[in-house]
PDB file of C-alpha atoms and ligand atoms in Angstrom:
ATOM      1  CA  MET A   1       0.314  -0.673   6.650  1.00 97.00           C
ATOM      2  CA  VAL A   2      -2.048  -3.109   8.537  1.00 98.00           C
ATOM      3  CA  VAL A   3      -2.506  -0.692  11.339  1.00 98.00           C
ATOM      4  CA  LEU A   4      -3.122   1.955   9.097  1.00 98.00           C
ATOM      5  CA  HIS A   5      -6.652  -0.075   8.404  1.00 98.00           C
ATOM      6  CA  GLU A   6      -7.813  -0.897  11.289  1.00 98.00           C
ATOM      7  CA  THR A   7      -7.312   2.307  13.136  1.00 98.00           C
ATOM      8  CA  GLY A   8      -9.010   4.543   9.688  1.00 98.00           C
ATOM      9  CA  LEU A   9      -5.905   6.434   9.214  1.00 98.00           C
ATOM     10  CA  VAL A  10      -5.018   5.281   6.197  1.00 98.00           C
ATOM     11  CA  ASN A  11      -6.433   7.766   3.794  1.00 97.00           C
ATOM     12  CA  GLU A  12      -4.207  10.693   6.457  1.00 97.00           C
ATOM     13  CA  VAL A  13      -0.877  10.133   5.013  1.00 97.00           C
ATOM     14  CA  GLU A  14       0.757   9.513   2.016  1.00 97.00           C
ATOM     15  CA  LEU A  15       2.545   6.421   0.915  1.00 95.00           C
ATOM     16  CA  ILE A  16       5.940   6.760  -0.384  1.00 93.00           C
ATOM     17  CA  PRO A  17       7.753   4.036  -2.860  1.00 91.00           C
ATOM     18  CA  ALA A  18      10.778   3.170  -1.037  1.00 91.00           C
ATOM     19  CA  ALA A  19      13.384  -0.029  -2.099  1.00 89.00           C
ATOM     20  CA  VAL A  20      15.907  -0.114   0.093  1.00 91.00           C
ATOM     21  CA  SER A  21      18.723  -3.266   1.272  1.00 91.00           C
ATOM     22  CA  PRO A  22      21.454  -3.203   3.081  1.00 92.00           C
ATOM     23  CA  VAL A  23      23.577  -2.174  -0.138  1.00 91.00           C
ATOM     24  CA  THR A  24      21.020   0.484  -1.246  1.00 87.00           C
ATOM     25  CA  THR A  25      22.255   3.931  -2.315  1.00 87.00           C
ATOM     26  CA  GLY A  26      20.133   6.648  -3.321  1.00 87.00           C
ATOM     27  CA  ASP A  27      16.434   5.891  -1.852  1.00 86.00           C
ATOM     28  CA  PRO A  28      14.684   8.540  -1.083  1.00 84.00           C
ATOM     29  CA  ALA A  29      13.207   7.064   2.032  1.00 83.00           C
ATOM     30  CA  LEU A  30      17.577   6.723   3.572  1.00 86.00           C
ATOM     31  CA  GLU A  31      17.500  10.776   4.077  1.00 89.00           C
ATOM     32  CA  ARG A  32      14.867   9.729   6.115  1.00 93.00           C
ATOM     33  CA  ASN A  33      15.984   6.809   8.461  1.00 94.00           C
ATOM     34  CA  PRO A  34      19.988   6.764   8.668  1.00 93.00           C
ATOM     35  CA  LEU A  35      19.657   2.582   9.081  1.00 94.00           C
ATOM     36  CA  GLY A  36      18.062   2.609   5.841  1.00 93.00           C
ATOM     37  CA  LYS A  37      14.973   1.055   6.660  1.00 94.00           C
ATOM     38  CA  ILE A  38      11.701   0.519   5.909  1.00 95.00           C
ATOM     39  CA  PRO A  39       8.578   1.568   7.318  1.00 96.00           C
ATOM     40  CA  THR A  40       9.868   4.840   8.621  1.00 97.00           C
ATOM     41  CA  LEU A  41       6.820   7.671   8.700  1.00 97.00           C
ATOM     42  CA  VAL A  42       7.239  10.981   8.226  1.00 96.00           C
ATOM     43  CA  THR A  43       4.333  13.414  10.874  1.00 97.00           C
ATOM     44  CA  ASP A  44       3.276  16.307   9.879  1.00 95.00           C
ATOM     45  CA  ASP A  45       6.189  18.200  11.678  1.00 96.00           C
ATOM     46  CA  GLY A  46       8.758  16.669   9.381  1.00 95.00           C
ATOM     47  CA  VAL A  47       9.703  14.197  11.613  1.00 96.00           C
ATOM     48  CA  ALA A  48      10.650  10.669  11.036  1.00 97.00           C
ATOM     49  CA  LEU A  49       9.346   8.084  13.638  1.00 98.00           C
ATOM     50  CA  TYR A  50      10.806   4.636  13.244  1.00 97.00           C
ATOM     51  CA  ASP A  51      10.841   1.041  13.048  1.00 97.00           C
ATOM     52  CA  SER A  52       7.310  -0.511  13.024  1.00 98.00           C
ATOM     53  CA  ARG A  53       6.752  -0.571  16.831  1.00 98.00           C
ATOM     54  CA  VAL A  54       6.376   2.287  17.434  1.00 98.00           C
ATOM     55  CA  ILE A  55       5.294   3.766  13.719  1.00 98.00           C
ATOM     56  CA  THR A  56       2.075   1.914  14.797  1.00 98.00           C
ATOM     57  CA  ARG A  57       1.696   2.414  18.627  1.00 98.00           C
ATOM     58  CA  TYR A  58       2.096   6.369  17.472  1.00 98.00           C
ATOM     59  CA  LEU A  59      -1.499   6.064  14.786  1.00 98.00           C
ATOM     60  CA  ASP A  60      -3.030   3.314  18.037  1.00 98.00           C
ATOM     61  CA  ASP A  61      -2.275   6.643  20.207  1.00 97.00           C
ATOM     62  CA  ARG A  62      -3.725   9.360  17.293  1.00 97.00           C
ATOM     63  CA  ALA A  63      -6.348   7.340  16.649  1.00 97.00           C
ATOM     64  CA  GLY A  64      -7.632   5.949  20.225  1.00 97.00           C
ATOM     65  CA  SER A  65      -7.765   2.202  19.004  1.00 97.00           C
ATOM     66  CA  GLY A  66      -6.673   0.368  21.804  1.00 96.00           C
ATOM     67  CA  LEU A  67      -4.841  -1.864  20.443  1.00 98.00           C
ATOM     68  CA  TYR A  68      -2.313  -1.373  23.323  1.00 97.00           C
ATOM     69  CA  GLY A  69      -4.565  -2.739  25.828  1.00 91.00           C
ATOM     70  CA  ALA A  70      -3.986  -1.247  29.280  1.00 84.00           C
ATOM     71  CA  ALA A  71      -0.971   0.606  30.212  1.00 76.00           C
ATOM     72  CA  GLY A  72       1.319  -1.838  31.579  1.00 75.00           C
ATOM     73  CA  ALA A  73       0.241  -5.086  29.357  1.00 93.00           C
ATOM     74  CA  TRP A  74       3.481  -7.423  29.027  1.00 96.00           C
ATOM     75  CA  ASP A  75       2.520  -9.501  27.162  1.00 96.00           C
ATOM     76  CA  VAL A  76       0.818  -7.444  24.368  1.00 97.00           C
ATOM     77  CA  LEU A  77       4.117  -5.988  24.052  1.00 97.00           C
ATOM     78  CA  THR A  78       6.122  -9.372  24.067  1.00 98.00           C
ATOM     79  CA  LEU A  79       3.524 -10.865  21.484  1.00 98.00           C
ATOM     80  CA  GLU A  80       4.281  -7.658  19.252  1.00 98.00           C
ATOM     81  CA  ALA A  81       8.148  -8.463  19.895  1.00 98.00           C
ATOM     82  CA  THR A  82       7.377 -11.999  18.874  1.00 98.00           C
ATOM     83  CA  GLY A  83       6.378 -11.709  15.418  1.00 98.00           C
ATOM     84  CA  ASP A  84       8.240  -8.276  14.409  1.00 98.00           C
ATOM     85  CA  GLY A  85      11.293 -11.479  15.791  1.00 98.00           C
ATOM     86  CA  ILE A  86       9.934 -13.711  13.325  1.00 98.00           C
ATOM     87  CA  CYS A  87      10.289 -11.200  10.613  1.00 98.00           C
ATOM     88  CA  ASP A  88      13.484 -10.162  11.341  1.00 98.00           C
ATOM     89  CA  ALA A  89      14.647 -14.058  10.906  1.00 98.00           C
ATOM     90  CA  GLY A  90      13.229 -14.254   7.658  1.00 98.00           C
ATOM     91  CA  VAL A  91      14.864 -10.846   5.954  1.00 97.00           C
ATOM     92  CA  ALA A  92      18.100 -12.150   7.852  1.00 97.00           C
ATOM     93  CA  ILE A  93      17.266 -15.458   5.809  1.00 97.00           C
ATOM     94  CA  VAL A  94      15.882 -13.927   2.491  1.00 96.00           C
ATOM     95  CA  TYR A  95      19.002 -10.984   2.536  1.00 95.00           C
ATOM     96  CA  GLU A  96      21.913 -14.130   2.699  1.00 94.00           C
ATOM     97  CA  ALA A  97      19.747 -15.855  -0.088  1.00 91.00           C
ATOM     98  CA  ARG A  98      19.948 -12.315  -1.792  1.00 92.00           C
ATOM     99  CA  PHE A  99      22.861 -10.432  -1.099  1.00 93.00           C
ATOM    100  CA  ARG A 100      25.671 -13.409  -0.957  1.00 92.00           C
ATOM    101  CA  GLU A 101      27.255 -15.216  -4.081  1.00 91.00           C
ATOM    102  CA  GLU A 102      26.011 -18.578  -3.337  1.00 90.00           C
ATOM    103  CA  GLU A 103      29.602 -20.242  -2.343  1.00 92.00           C
ATOM    104  CA  MET A 104      29.604 -17.514   0.770  1.00 91.00           C
ATOM    105  CA  ARG A 105      26.333 -19.585   1.740  1.00 92.00           C
ATOM    106  CA  ASN A 106      26.617 -19.805   5.631  1.00 93.00           C
ATOM    107  CA  GLN A 107      23.927 -22.483   6.527  1.00 94.00           C
ATOM    108  CA  ALA A 108      24.471 -22.784  10.481  1.00 95.00           C
ATOM    109  CA  TRP A 109      23.818 -19.547   9.649  1.00 95.00           C
ATOM    110  CA  LEU A 110      20.610 -19.711   7.655  1.00 96.00           C
ATOM    111  CA  ASP A 111      19.254 -22.695   9.570  1.00 96.00           C
ATOM    112  CA  GLY A 112      19.659 -21.563  12.974  1.00 98.00           C
ATOM    113  CA  GLN A 113      17.418 -18.081  11.581  1.00 98.00           C
ATOM    114  CA  TRP A 114      14.725 -20.970   9.834  1.00 98.00           C
ATOM    115  CA  GLY A 115      15.478 -22.333  14.317  1.00 98.00           C
ATOM    116  CA  LYS A 116      14.454 -18.782  15.843  1.00 98.00           C
ATOM    117  CA  VAL A 117      11.469 -19.013  13.338  1.00 98.00           C
ATOM    118  CA  GLU A 118      10.549 -22.497  14.359  1.00 98.00           C
ATOM    119  CA  ARG A 119      10.607 -22.571  17.629  1.00 98.00           C
ATOM    120  CA  THR A 120       8.583 -19.111  17.652  1.00 98.00           C
ATOM    121  CA  LEU A 121       6.482 -20.548  14.877  1.00 98.00           C
ATOM    122  CA  ASP A 122       5.741 -23.069  18.937  1.00 97.00           C
ATOM    123  CA  ALA A 123       5.677 -21.183  21.220  1.00 98.00           C
ATOM    124  CA  LEU A 124       2.617 -19.357  19.474  1.00 98.00           C
ATOM    125  CA  GLY A 125       0.889 -22.844  19.653  1.00 97.00           C
ATOM    126  CA  THR A 126       1.994 -22.761  23.499  1.00 96.00           C
ATOM    127  CA  ARG A 127       2.274 -19.801  25.528  1.00 97.00           C
ATOM    128  CA  TRP A 128       0.668 -17.634  22.914  1.00 98.00           C
ATOM    129  CA  ALA A 129      -2.553 -19.385  21.727  1.00 97.00           C
ATOM    130  CA  ASP A 130      -5.272 -18.230  24.481  1.00 97.00           C
ATOM    131  CA  HIS A 131      -4.164 -14.598  23.816  1.00 97.00           C
ATOM    132  CA  LEU A 132      -4.196 -15.382  20.165  1.00 97.00           C
ATOM    133  CA  GLU A 133      -7.941 -15.612  20.845  1.00 97.00           C
ATOM    134  CA  GLY A 134      -8.627 -12.772  22.627  1.00 96.00           C
ATOM    135  CA  PRO A 135      -9.521  -9.679  21.148  1.00 96.00           C
ATOM    136  CA  LEU A 136      -7.534  -8.102  18.314  1.00 97.00           C
ATOM    137  CA  ASP A 137      -5.019  -6.463  19.503  1.00 98.00           C
ATOM    138  CA  ILE A 138      -1.120  -5.183  18.157  1.00 98.00           C
ATOM    139  CA  GLY A 139       0.229  -8.435  19.108  1.00 98.00           C
ATOM    140  CA  GLN A 140      -1.905 -10.582  17.583  1.00 98.00           C
ATOM    141  CA  ILE A 141      -1.574  -7.852  14.046  1.00 98.00           C
ATOM    142  CA  ALA A 142       2.233  -8.226  14.347  1.00 98.00           C
ATOM    143  CA  VAL A 143       2.012 -12.116  14.436  1.00 98.00           C
ATOM    144  CA  GLY A 144      -0.060 -11.818  11.532  1.00 98.00           C
ATOM    145  CA  CYS A 145       1.564  -9.452   9.081  1.00 98.00           C
ATOM    146  CA  ALA A 146       4.801 -12.464   9.704  1.00 98.00           C
ATOM    147  CA  LEU A 147       2.824 -14.758   8.863  1.00 98.00           C
ATOM    148  CA  GLY A 148       2.112 -13.058   5.443  1.00 98.00           C
ATOM    149  CA  TYR A 149       5.777 -12.678   5.381  1.00 98.00           C
ATOM    150  CA  LEU A 150       6.362 -15.701   5.686  1.00 98.00           C
ATOM    151  CA  ASP A 151       3.718 -16.821   2.622  1.00 97.00           C
ATOM    152  CA  PHE A 152       5.473 -13.622   0.710  1.00 97.00           C
ATOM    153  CA  ARG A 153       8.882 -14.290   0.851  1.00 97.00           C
ATOM    154  CA  LEU A 154       9.748 -17.923   1.983  1.00 97.00           C
ATOM    155  CA  PRO A 155       7.012 -20.147   0.499  1.00 97.00           C
ATOM    156  CA  GLU A 156       8.772 -23.261   0.412  1.00 97.00           C
ATOM    157  CA  ARG A 157       9.926 -23.894   4.140  1.00 97.00           C
ATOM    158  CA  ASP A 158       6.534 -24.897   4.533  1.00 97.00           C
ATOM    159  CA  TRP A 159       5.699 -23.116   8.795  1.00 98.00           C
ATOM    160  CA  ARG A 160       2.169 -25.013   7.811  1.00 98.00           C
ATOM    161  CA  GLN A 161       4.140 -27.923   7.850  1.00 97.00           C
ATOM    162  CA  GLY A 162       2.241 -29.674  12.007  1.00 96.00           C
ATOM    163  CA  ARG A 163       0.571 -26.029  12.841  1.00 98.00           C
ATOM    164  CA  ASP A 164      -3.704 -27.158  11.574  1.00 97.00           C
ATOM    165  CA  GLY A 165      -4.242 -24.177  14.924  1.00 97.00           C
ATOM    166  CA  LEU A 166      -1.665 -21.310  13.397  1.00 98.00           C
ATOM    167  CA  ALA A 167      -2.585 -21.826  10.041  1.00 98.00           C
ATOM    168  CA  ALA A 168      -6.771 -20.991  10.809  1.00 98.00           C
ATOM    169  CA  TRP A 169      -6.054 -18.305  12.889  1.00 98.00           C
ATOM    170  CA  TYR A 170      -4.108 -17.331  10.644  1.00 98.00           C
ATOM    171  CA  ALA A 171      -6.272 -18.265   7.745  1.00 98.00           C
ATOM    172  CA  ARG A 172      -9.288 -15.852  10.385  1.00 98.00           C
ATOM    173  CA  ILE A 173      -6.828 -12.616  10.971  1.00 98.00           C
ATOM    174  CA  ALA A 174      -5.921 -12.788   7.624  1.00 98.00           C
ATOM    175  CA  GLU A 175      -9.717 -11.456   6.055  1.00 98.00           C
ATOM    176  CA  ARG A 176      -9.604  -9.380   7.674  1.00 98.00           C
ATOM    177  CA  PRO A 177     -10.587  -6.266   5.944  1.00 98.00           C
ATOM    178  CA  ALA A 178      -6.535  -4.461   6.388  1.00 98.00           C
ATOM    179  CA  PHE A 179      -5.143  -7.555   5.971  1.00 98.00           C
ATOM    180  CA  ALA A 180      -7.030  -8.035   2.845  1.00 97.00           C
ATOM    181  CA  ALA A 181      -5.578  -5.333   1.849  1.00 97.00           C
ATOM    182  CA  THR A 182      -2.628  -5.267   2.273  1.00 97.00           C
ATOM    183  CA  THR A 183      -1.320  -8.177   2.246  1.00 93.00           C
ATOM    184  CA  PRO A 184       1.994  -8.524  -0.225  1.00 87.00           C
ATOM    185  CA  GLN A 185       2.969  -8.605  -3.719  1.00 82.00           C
ATOM    186  CA  GLY A 186       5.421  -8.167  -6.074  1.00 73.00           C
TER     187      GLY A 186
HETATM  188  N1  LIG B 201      12.839  -3.721  13.445  1.00 65.93           N
HETATM  189  C1  LIG B 201      12.536  -3.332  11.714  1.00 65.93           C
HETATM  190  C2  LIG B 201      12.166  -4.391  11.198  1.00 65.93           C
HETATM  191  C3  LIG B 201      12.666  -3.379   9.016  1.00 65.93           C
HETATM  192  C4  LIG B 201      12.715  -3.602   8.163  1.00 65.93           C
HETATM  193  O1  LIG B 201      14.027  -4.579   8.533  1.00 65.93           O
HETATM  194  N2  LIG B 201      12.595  -3.672   6.707  1.00 65.93           N
HETATM  195  C5  LIG B 201      13.018  -4.234   5.941  1.00 65.93           C
HETATM  196  C6  LIG B 201      12.683  -4.293   4.762  1.00 65.93           C
HETATM  197  S1  LIG B 201      11.752  -5.368   4.817  1.00 65.93           S
HETATM  198  C7  LIG B 201      14.698  -2.791   5.519  1.00 65.93           C
HETATM  199  O2  LIG B 201      13.728  -2.169   5.342  1.00 65.93           O
HETATM  200  N3  LIG B 201      15.642  -3.117   5.156  1.00 65.93           N
HETATM  201  C8  LIG B 201      16.147  -2.795   4.758  1.00 65.93           C
HETATM  202  C9  LIG B 201      17.852  -2.803   5.396  1.00 65.93           C
HETATM  203  O3  LIG B 201      18.273  -3.815   6.080  1.00 65.93           O
HETATM  204  O4  LIG B 201      18.903  -1.986   4.654  1.00 65.93           O
HETATM  205  C10 LIG B 201      10.364  -3.371  11.782  1.00 65.93           C
HETATM  206  O5  LIG B 201      10.182  -3.842  12.425  1.00 65.93           O
HETATM  207  O6  LIG B 201      10.443  -1.836  10.798  1.00 65.93           O
END
């Protein structure tokens, strides 16, 4: 959704509400993506594109917005994967709590997933600190979305604790109209 706004393509897509999970049946999104995940984008030709990284690259290509930097910009792609990886670990934590009975939850596994998030947040403050301050690219967008997801689904984990620099960076990117218009709610 952020990339749709950043590229100015938001009015060219139809948004279809979807509620999916690993135990969902019957949602129309499942007919479009055999993995049963969102986001999924169906092109005018009826072709389903997924996952986020494919969709955002497609939108960037269509808009010519240059969010992926020059060819061979491996740092941009790696930062994008870094942001998405935070989301994947966060989703895993949320699903463990949502879909497993309390007595079946595995604390070591939950701690391991959160450990991935914490190590990655630390890397954002070191390896990625300069990159985050550069011109907007898809890596920054992915990280901004990931931090927004942590606020949305795991606020009690308080990712800002001890990370003033990253918190200030997020506050700035969250002010962009594309982020302000797409803050998750629900
Ligand atoms: N790597 C995927 C992850 C997408 C993802 O996990 N989406 C969740 C919603 S936040 C989902 O569709 N979950 C349904 C499921 O896992 O069955 C992407 O970036 O698009």
